[in-house]
Amino acid sequence: MLAGKKILLGITGSIAAYKAIMIVRLIVKAGAEVKVIMTPAAKDFVSALTLSTLSNNKVLINLADEDTWANHVMLGRWADVMLIAPLSCNTLAKMSTGMCDNLVLAAYLSATCPVVVAPAMDEDMWKHTSIQNNIRKLELAGNTVIKVGKGALASGLYGEGRMAEPEEIITLIEELFFRLTTFKGRKAMVTAGPTYEQIDPVRFVGNHSSGKMGYAIAEELYMRGAEVTLVSGPTSLTPKFSGINVKKVQSAAEMYTACISIFPEMDIAVMAAAVADYTIADISTEKIKKNENFLDIHLTKTKDILKNLGELKNDRQFLVGFALETTNEKENALQKLKSKNADLIVLNSLKDVEAGFGKVTNKVTIFDKDENEFSYEAKSKLLVAKDIVELIHKKYSW
Ligand code: CTP
């Protein structure tokens, strides 16, 4: 959602200034425009040439150069967000008292847009009462202070005070300032990932689902304004945005219970999880020993979550299912759409080399209740999520 936005990046004198190069790269890659301004001290840590080349804009350092004046007022008005990263102890102190002896401070004091700062200091400095008081003053003035991280510090010590990573900073800016309002006031539930059906205390039956598709849909709905609850089976993923509410489950039964309990409050439910169709009839409380050549495990059918939600669904709720097929794809998908009372069904074909478990790309065809067919090219799961959410937006009449 950063595309087309304007970010004013202020860099101050700190070893962490090298990370500002990556911040500029990420902003440009996201399709946003970035203008860089630096304090004179920052020049010792990172080159203006690198930053101007990457940002495609002249880097400004001085308030005035001979006969030209850097229009700090207009810089602050131009930007949608001003980011100061890294924020040094010295600039923090000056910001908190309203000092104005360089361009970064002048732009900060005249900025009409939100201001975000990412401090970077050594732990002892960071914990000093004066610094903490100044941070509080900055927050009280309405600025957003990004939490420092813990790790290796420039002093060689290990502790708190590291500037947040560039990806975290950009994600936070997106989340705080650039969420759309398409689904504002709507609640959405998304299921994702596999389920693990326990055999004994150390073994389970699972599947290859990575959860990427479901997580991407949850993130897209969230960035388009919905309040999102992600019911996730076991995956290594964490949602990109901290505002997404996550309910972690293991088994199909746990996923069923979680979904049934929250579905009544939901406006939209997208069932992207690869839920086990069968579970273990008798879970062994002890580890099963390999005494025999063959081991029989009895499986029993799980509850179909989507089908149950389809039965509970009222007129103001919109339900999206997935269908993973290897044969008679369209026919099976349409049959699932009807039998489970979904509003849309997203068909993935396992025959498609670009689709399926663990891949970063997917190729889907979506059917609605009137059997209209919407076909899409193979693309990244992030872009597929955008297509699915866009179709939900078109089909769901509020
Ligand atoms: N699903 C579910 N609960 C289950 C099994 C599946 O909610 N116990 C949901 C999936 O999340 C998906 C849809 O049903 O949205 C279709 O899943 P799929 O595995 O394609 O089909 P099944 O209904 O399991 O049927 P089959 O395995 O026979 O194709």
PDB file of C-alpha atoms in Angstrom, residues 62-239:
ATOM      1  CA  ASN A  62      22.432  22.148   4.618  1.00  0.00           C
ATOM      2  CA  LEU A  63      19.729  24.621   5.459  1.00  0.00           C
ATOM      3  CA  ALA A  64      21.278  26.920   2.877  1.00  0.00           C
ATOM      4  CA  ASP A  65      23.993  26.520   0.230  1.00  0.00           C
ATOM      5  CA  GLU A  66      25.418  29.904  -0.812  1.00  0.00           C
ATOM      6  CA  ASP A  67      22.467  31.432  -2.654  1.00  0.00           C
ATOM      7  CA  THR A  68      19.955  28.552  -2.291  1.00  0.00           C
ATOM      8  CA  TRP A  69      17.775  27.796   0.651  1.00  0.00           C
ATOM      9  CA  ALA A  70      16.468  24.261   1.336  1.00  0.00           C
ATOM     10  CA  ASN A  71      12.755  24.723   1.705  1.00  0.00           C
ATOM     11  CA  HIS A  72      12.204  22.630   4.830  1.00  0.00           C
ATOM     12  CA  VAL A  73       8.611  23.818   5.123  1.00  0.00           C
ATOM     13  CA  MET A  74       7.745  22.444   1.703  1.00  0.00           C
ATOM     14  CA  LEU A  75       9.627  19.190   2.406  1.00  0.00           C
ATOM     15  CA  GLY A  76       7.414  18.629   5.440  1.00  0.00           C
ATOM     16  CA  ARG A  77       4.294  19.429   3.425  1.00  0.00           C
ATOM     17  CA  TRP A  78       5.362  17.271   0.484  1.00  0.00           C
ATOM     18  CA  ALA A  79       5.698  14.128   2.603  1.00  0.00           C
ATOM     19  CA  ASP A  80       2.912  11.746   3.638  1.00  0.00           C
ATOM     20  CA  VAL A  81       5.204  10.558   6.439  1.00  0.00           C
ATOM     21  CA  MET A  82       8.513  11.798   7.768  1.00  0.00           C
ATOM     22  CA  LEU A  83      10.803   9.046   9.036  1.00  0.00           C
ATOM     23  CA  ILE A  84      13.922   9.805  11.055  1.00  0.00           C
ATOM     24  CA  ALA A  85      16.115   6.698  10.980  1.00  0.00           C
ATOM     25  CA  PRO A  86      18.443   6.284  12.670  1.00  0.00           C
ATOM     26  CA  LEU A  87      17.614   8.778  15.386  1.00  0.00           C
ATOM     27  CA  SER A  88      20.761   9.632  17.346  1.00  0.00           C
ATOM     28  CA  CYS A  89      20.847  10.659  20.970  1.00  0.00           C
ATOM     29  CA  ASN A  90      21.876  14.185  19.977  1.00  0.00           C
ATOM     30  CA  THR A  91      19.028  14.710  17.487  1.00  0.00           C
ATOM     31  CA  LEU A  92      16.571  13.182  19.958  1.00  0.00           C
ATOM     32  CA  ALA A  93      17.603  15.750  22.585  1.00  0.00           C
ATOM     33  CA  LYS A  94      17.273  18.596  20.097  1.00  0.00           C
ATOM     34  CA  MET A  95      13.883  17.385  18.853  1.00  0.00           C
ATOM     35  CA  SER A  96      12.523  17.104  22.344  1.00  0.00           C
ATOM     36  CA  THR A  97      13.464  20.718  23.136  1.00  0.00           C
ATOM     37  CA  GLY A  98      12.564  22.237  19.782  1.00  0.00           C
ATOM     38  CA  MET A  99      16.118  23.156  18.734  1.00  0.00           C
ATOM     39  CA  CYS A 100      16.617  23.960  15.094  1.00  0.00           C
ATOM     40  CA  ASP A 101      20.281  24.035  14.057  1.00  0.00           C
ATOM     41  CA  ASN A 102      20.132  21.816  10.969  1.00  0.00           C
ATOM     42  CA  LEU A 103      17.858  20.846   8.084  1.00  0.00           C
ATOM     43  CA  VAL A 104      16.523  17.619   9.633  1.00  0.00           C
ATOM     44  CA  LEU A 105      15.398  19.515  12.735  1.00  0.00           C
ATOM     45  CA  ALA A 106      13.901  22.355  10.688  1.00  0.00           C
ATOM     46  CA  ALA A 107      11.952  19.865   8.544  1.00  0.00           C
ATOM     47  CA  TYR A 108      10.780  18.021  11.691  1.00  0.00           C
ATOM     48  CA  LEU A 109       9.571  21.209  13.353  1.00  0.00           C
ATOM     49  CA  SER A 110       7.660  22.294  10.291  1.00  0.00           C
ATOM     50  CA  ALA A 111       6.331  18.861   9.233  1.00  0.00           C
ATOM     51  CA  THR A 112       2.545  18.743   8.917  1.00  0.00           C
ATOM     52  CA  CYS A 113       2.612  14.969   8.274  1.00  0.00           C
ATOM     53  CA  PRO A 114       3.014  12.193  10.876  1.00  0.00           C
ATOM     54  CA  VAL A 115       6.585  11.696  12.095  1.00  0.00           C
ATOM     55  CA  VAL A 116       8.118   8.324  12.919  1.00  0.00           C
ATOM     56  CA  VAL A 117      11.504   7.913  14.561  1.00  0.00           C
ATOM     57  CA  ALA A 118      13.720   4.830  14.845  1.00  0.00           C
ATOM     58  CA  PRO A 119      16.245   5.391  17.643  1.00  0.00           C
ATOM     59  CA  ALA A 120      19.671   3.739  17.629  1.00  0.00           C
ATOM     60  CA  MET A 121      21.943   3.836  20.664  1.00  0.00           C
ATOM     61  CA  ASP A 122      24.117   1.717  22.866  1.00  0.00           C
ATOM     62  CA  GLU A 123      22.278   0.090  25.742  1.00  0.00           C
ATOM     63  CA  ASP A 124      23.699   2.205  28.567  1.00  0.00           C
ATOM     64  CA  MET A 125      22.857   5.389  26.723  1.00  0.00           C
ATOM     65  CA  TRP A 126      19.424   4.122  25.726  1.00  0.00           C
ATOM     66  CA  LYS A 127      18.540   3.349  29.328  1.00  0.00           C
ATOM     67  CA  HIS A 128      19.706   6.719  30.647  1.00  0.00           C
ATOM     68  CA  THR A 129      16.901   8.662  32.320  1.00  0.00           C
ATOM     69  CA  SER A 130      17.524  11.725  30.133  1.00  0.00           C
ATOM     70  CA  ILE A 131      17.107   9.668  26.965  1.00  0.00           C
ATOM     71  CA  GLN A 132      13.972   7.958  28.239  1.00  0.00           C
ATOM     72  CA  ASN A 133      12.515  11.334  29.258  1.00  0.00           C
ATOM     73  CA  ASN A 134      13.247  12.717  25.796  1.00  0.00           C
ATOM     74  CA  ILE A 135      11.629   9.683  24.155  1.00  0.00           C
ATOM     75  CA  ARG A 136       8.509  10.239  26.261  1.00  0.00           C
ATOM     76  CA  LYS A 137       8.459  13.918  25.236  1.00  0.00           C
ATOM     77  CA  LEU A 138       8.622  12.916  21.590  1.00  0.00           C
ATOM     78  CA  GLU A 139       5.732  10.475  22.053  1.00  0.00           C
ATOM     79  CA  LEU A 140       3.699  13.076  23.921  1.00  0.00           C
ATOM     80  CA  ALA A 141       4.205  15.413  20.975  1.00  0.00           C
ATOM     81  CA  GLY A 142       2.405  12.825  18.826  1.00  0.00           C
ATOM     82  CA  ASN A 143       5.401  11.189  17.147  1.00  0.00           C
ATOM     83  CA  THR A 144       5.653   7.425  16.704  1.00  0.00           C
ATOM     84  CA  VAL A 145       8.750   5.911  18.291  1.00  0.00           C
ATOM     85  CA  ILE A 146       9.725   2.536  16.855  1.00  0.00           C
ATOM     86  CA  LYS A 147      10.895   0.102  19.515  1.00  0.00           C
ATOM     87  CA  VAL A 148      14.617  -0.557  19.591  1.00  0.00           C
ATOM     88  CA  GLY A 149      15.818  -4.129  19.195  1.00  0.00           C
ATOM     89  CA  LYS A 150      18.144  -6.280  21.276  1.00  0.00           C
ATOM     90  CA  GLY A 151      21.359  -7.651  19.808  1.00  0.00           C
ATOM     91  CA  ALA A 152      24.976  -6.863  18.951  1.00  0.00           C
ATOM     92  CA  LEU A 153      25.732  -3.161  19.437  1.00  0.00           C
ATOM     93  CA  ALA A 154      28.376  -0.917  17.872  1.00  0.00           C
ATOM     94  CA  SER A 155      30.268  -0.908  21.207  1.00  0.00           C
ATOM     95  CA  GLY A 156      30.813  -4.638  20.907  1.00  0.00           C
ATOM     96  CA  LEU A 157      28.390  -5.223  23.757  1.00  0.00           C
ATOM     97  CA  TYR A 158      25.117  -7.098  23.482  1.00  0.00           C
ATOM     98  CA  GLY A 159      21.899  -5.471  24.587  1.00  0.00           C
ATOM     99  CA  GLU A 160      19.010  -3.135  23.887  1.00  0.00           C
ATOM    100  CA  GLY A 161      19.296  -0.120  21.626  1.00  0.00           C
ATOM    101  CA  ARG A 162      19.686  -1.483  18.077  1.00  0.00           C
ATOM    102  CA  MET A 163      17.686   0.338  15.464  1.00  0.00           C
ATOM    103  CA  ALA A 164      14.754  -1.744  14.198  1.00  0.00           C
ATOM    104  CA  GLU A 165      15.419  -3.561  10.925  1.00  0.00           C
ATOM    105  CA  PRO A 166      14.498  -1.704   7.702  1.00  0.00           C
ATOM    106  CA  GLU A 167      11.744  -4.238   6.815  1.00  0.00           C
ATOM    107  CA  GLU A 168      10.125  -3.797  10.252  1.00  0.00           C
ATOM    108  CA  ILE A 169      10.220  -0.007   9.911  1.00  0.00           C
ATOM    109  CA  ILE A 170       8.596  -0.033   6.477  1.00  0.00           C
ATOM    110  CA  THR A 171       5.940  -2.553   7.553  1.00  0.00           C
ATOM    111  CA  LEU A 172       5.071  -0.443  10.577  1.00  0.00           C
ATOM    112  CA  ILE A 173       4.712   2.709   8.468  1.00  0.00           C
ATOM    113  CA  GLU A 174       2.448   0.844   6.034  1.00  0.00           C
ATOM    114  CA  GLU A 175       0.339  -0.528   8.869  1.00  0.00           C
ATOM    115  CA  LEU A 176       0.027   2.725  10.809  1.00  0.00           C
ATOM    116  CA  PHE A 177      -0.579   5.181   8.009  1.00  0.00           C
ATOM    117  CA  PHE A 178      -1.509   3.487   4.769  1.00  0.00           C
ATOM    118  CA  ARG A 179      -4.296   0.985   5.469  1.00  0.00           C
ATOM    119  CA  LEU A 180      -7.154   1.407   3.033  1.00  0.00           C
ATOM    120  CA  THR A 181     -10.766   1.652   4.124  1.00  0.00           C
ATOM    121  CA  THR A 182     -12.401  -0.828   1.703  1.00  0.00           C
ATOM    122  CA  PHE A 183     -13.416  -3.189   4.520  1.00  0.00           C
ATOM    123  CA  LYS A 184     -13.343  -0.706   7.398  1.00  0.00           C
ATOM    124  CA  GLY A 185     -15.729  -1.798  10.145  1.00  0.00           C
ATOM    125  CA  ARG A 186     -15.874  -5.380   8.769  1.00  0.00           C
ATOM    126  CA  LYS A 187     -14.583  -8.437  10.548  1.00  0.00           C
ATOM    127  CA  ALA A 188     -12.863 -11.159   8.573  1.00  0.00           C
ATOM    128  CA  MET A 189     -11.664 -14.618   9.537  1.00  0.00           C
ATOM    129  CA  VAL A 190      -9.071 -16.496   7.479  1.00  0.00           C
ATOM    130  CA  THR A 191      -7.867 -20.055   8.000  1.00  0.00           C
ATOM    131  CA  ALA A 192      -4.360 -21.012   6.904  1.00  0.00           C
ATOM    132  CA  GLY A 193      -1.791 -23.774   6.925  1.00  0.00           C
ATOM    133  CA  PRO A 194      -2.009 -27.489   7.498  1.00  0.00           C
ATOM    134  CA  THR A 195      -3.419 -29.316  10.484  1.00  0.00           C
ATOM    135  CA  TYR A 196      -1.458 -31.938  12.407  1.00  0.00           C
ATOM    136  CA  GLU A 197      -3.331 -34.992  13.615  1.00  0.00           C
ATOM    137  CA  GLN A 198      -1.543 -36.541  16.536  1.00  0.00           C
ATOM    138  CA  ILE A 199      -0.705 -40.271  16.454  1.00  0.00           C
ATOM    139  CA  ASP A 200       1.212 -40.502  19.722  1.00  0.00           C
ATOM    140  CA  PRO A 201       3.199 -37.986  21.840  1.00  0.00           C
ATOM    141  CA  VAL A 202       5.931 -37.697  19.178  1.00  0.00           C
ATOM    142  CA  ARG A 203       4.252 -38.291  15.803  1.00  0.00           C
ATOM    143  CA  PHE A 204       1.546 -36.768  13.689  1.00  0.00           C
ATOM    144  CA  VAL A 205      -0.109 -36.979  10.259  1.00  0.00           C
ATOM    145  CA  GLY A 206       0.081 -33.684   8.360  1.00  0.00           C
ATOM    146  CA  ASN A 207       0.285 -32.225   4.871  1.00  0.00           C
ATOM    147  CA  HIS A 208       2.584 -29.977   2.842  1.00  0.00           C
ATOM    148  CA  SER A 209       0.599 -26.739   3.194  1.00  0.00           C
ATOM    149  CA  SER A 210       2.946 -23.832   4.035  1.00  0.00           C
ATOM    150  CA  GLY A 211       0.166 -21.411   4.997  1.00  0.00           C
ATOM    151  CA  LYS A 212       1.505 -18.737   2.606  1.00  0.00           C
ATOM    152  CA  MET A 213      -1.777 -18.312   0.714  1.00  0.00           C
ATOM    153  CA  GLY A 214      -3.908 -17.873   3.830  1.00  0.00           C
ATOM    154  CA  TYR A 215      -1.428 -15.500   5.456  1.00  0.00           C
ATOM    155  CA  ALA A 216      -1.296 -13.384   2.273  1.00  0.00           C
ATOM    156  CA  ILE A 217      -5.109 -13.166   2.191  1.00  0.00           C
ATOM    157  CA  ALA A 218      -5.255 -12.197   5.867  1.00  0.00           C
ATOM    158  CA  GLU A 219      -2.645  -9.474   5.276  1.00  0.00           C
ATOM    159  CA  GLU A 220      -4.456  -8.134   2.223  1.00  0.00           C
ATOM    160  CA  LEU A 221      -7.832  -7.990   3.996  1.00  0.00           C
ATOM    161  CA  TYR A 222      -6.148  -6.255   6.918  1.00  0.00           C
ATOM    162  CA  MET A 223      -4.420  -3.684   4.724  1.00  0.00           C
ATOM    163  CA  ARG A 224      -7.769  -2.998   3.090  1.00  0.00           C
ATOM    164  CA  GLY A 225      -9.209  -2.078   6.445  1.00  0.00           C
ATOM    165  CA  ALA A 226     -10.797  -5.262   7.838  1.00  0.00           C
ATOM    166  CA  GLU A 227     -10.370  -6.400  11.424  1.00  0.00           C
ATOM    167  CA  VAL A 228      -8.753  -9.781  10.791  1.00  0.00           C
ATOM    168  CA  THR A 229      -8.542 -12.985  12.801  1.00  0.00           C
ATOM    169  CA  LEU A 230      -6.207 -15.569  11.350  1.00  0.00           C
ATOM    170  CA  VAL A 231      -6.859 -19.140  12.487  1.00  0.00           C
ATOM    171  CA  SER A 232      -3.570 -20.787  11.684  1.00  0.00           C
ATOM    172  CA  GLY A 233      -2.471 -24.379  11.710  1.00  0.00           C
ATOM    173  CA  PRO A 234       1.191 -25.138  12.494  1.00  0.00           C
ATOM    174  CA  THR A 235       3.423 -23.086  10.166  1.00  0.00           C
ATOM    175  CA  SER A 236       6.706 -21.239  10.488  1.00  0.00           C
ATOM    176  CA  LEU A 237       5.019 -18.005   9.392  1.00  0.00           C
ATOM    177  CA  THR A 238       4.082 -14.963  11.420  1.00  0.00           C
ATOM    178  CA  PRO A 239       1.755 -12.334   9.972  1.00  0.00           C
TER     179      PRO A 239
END
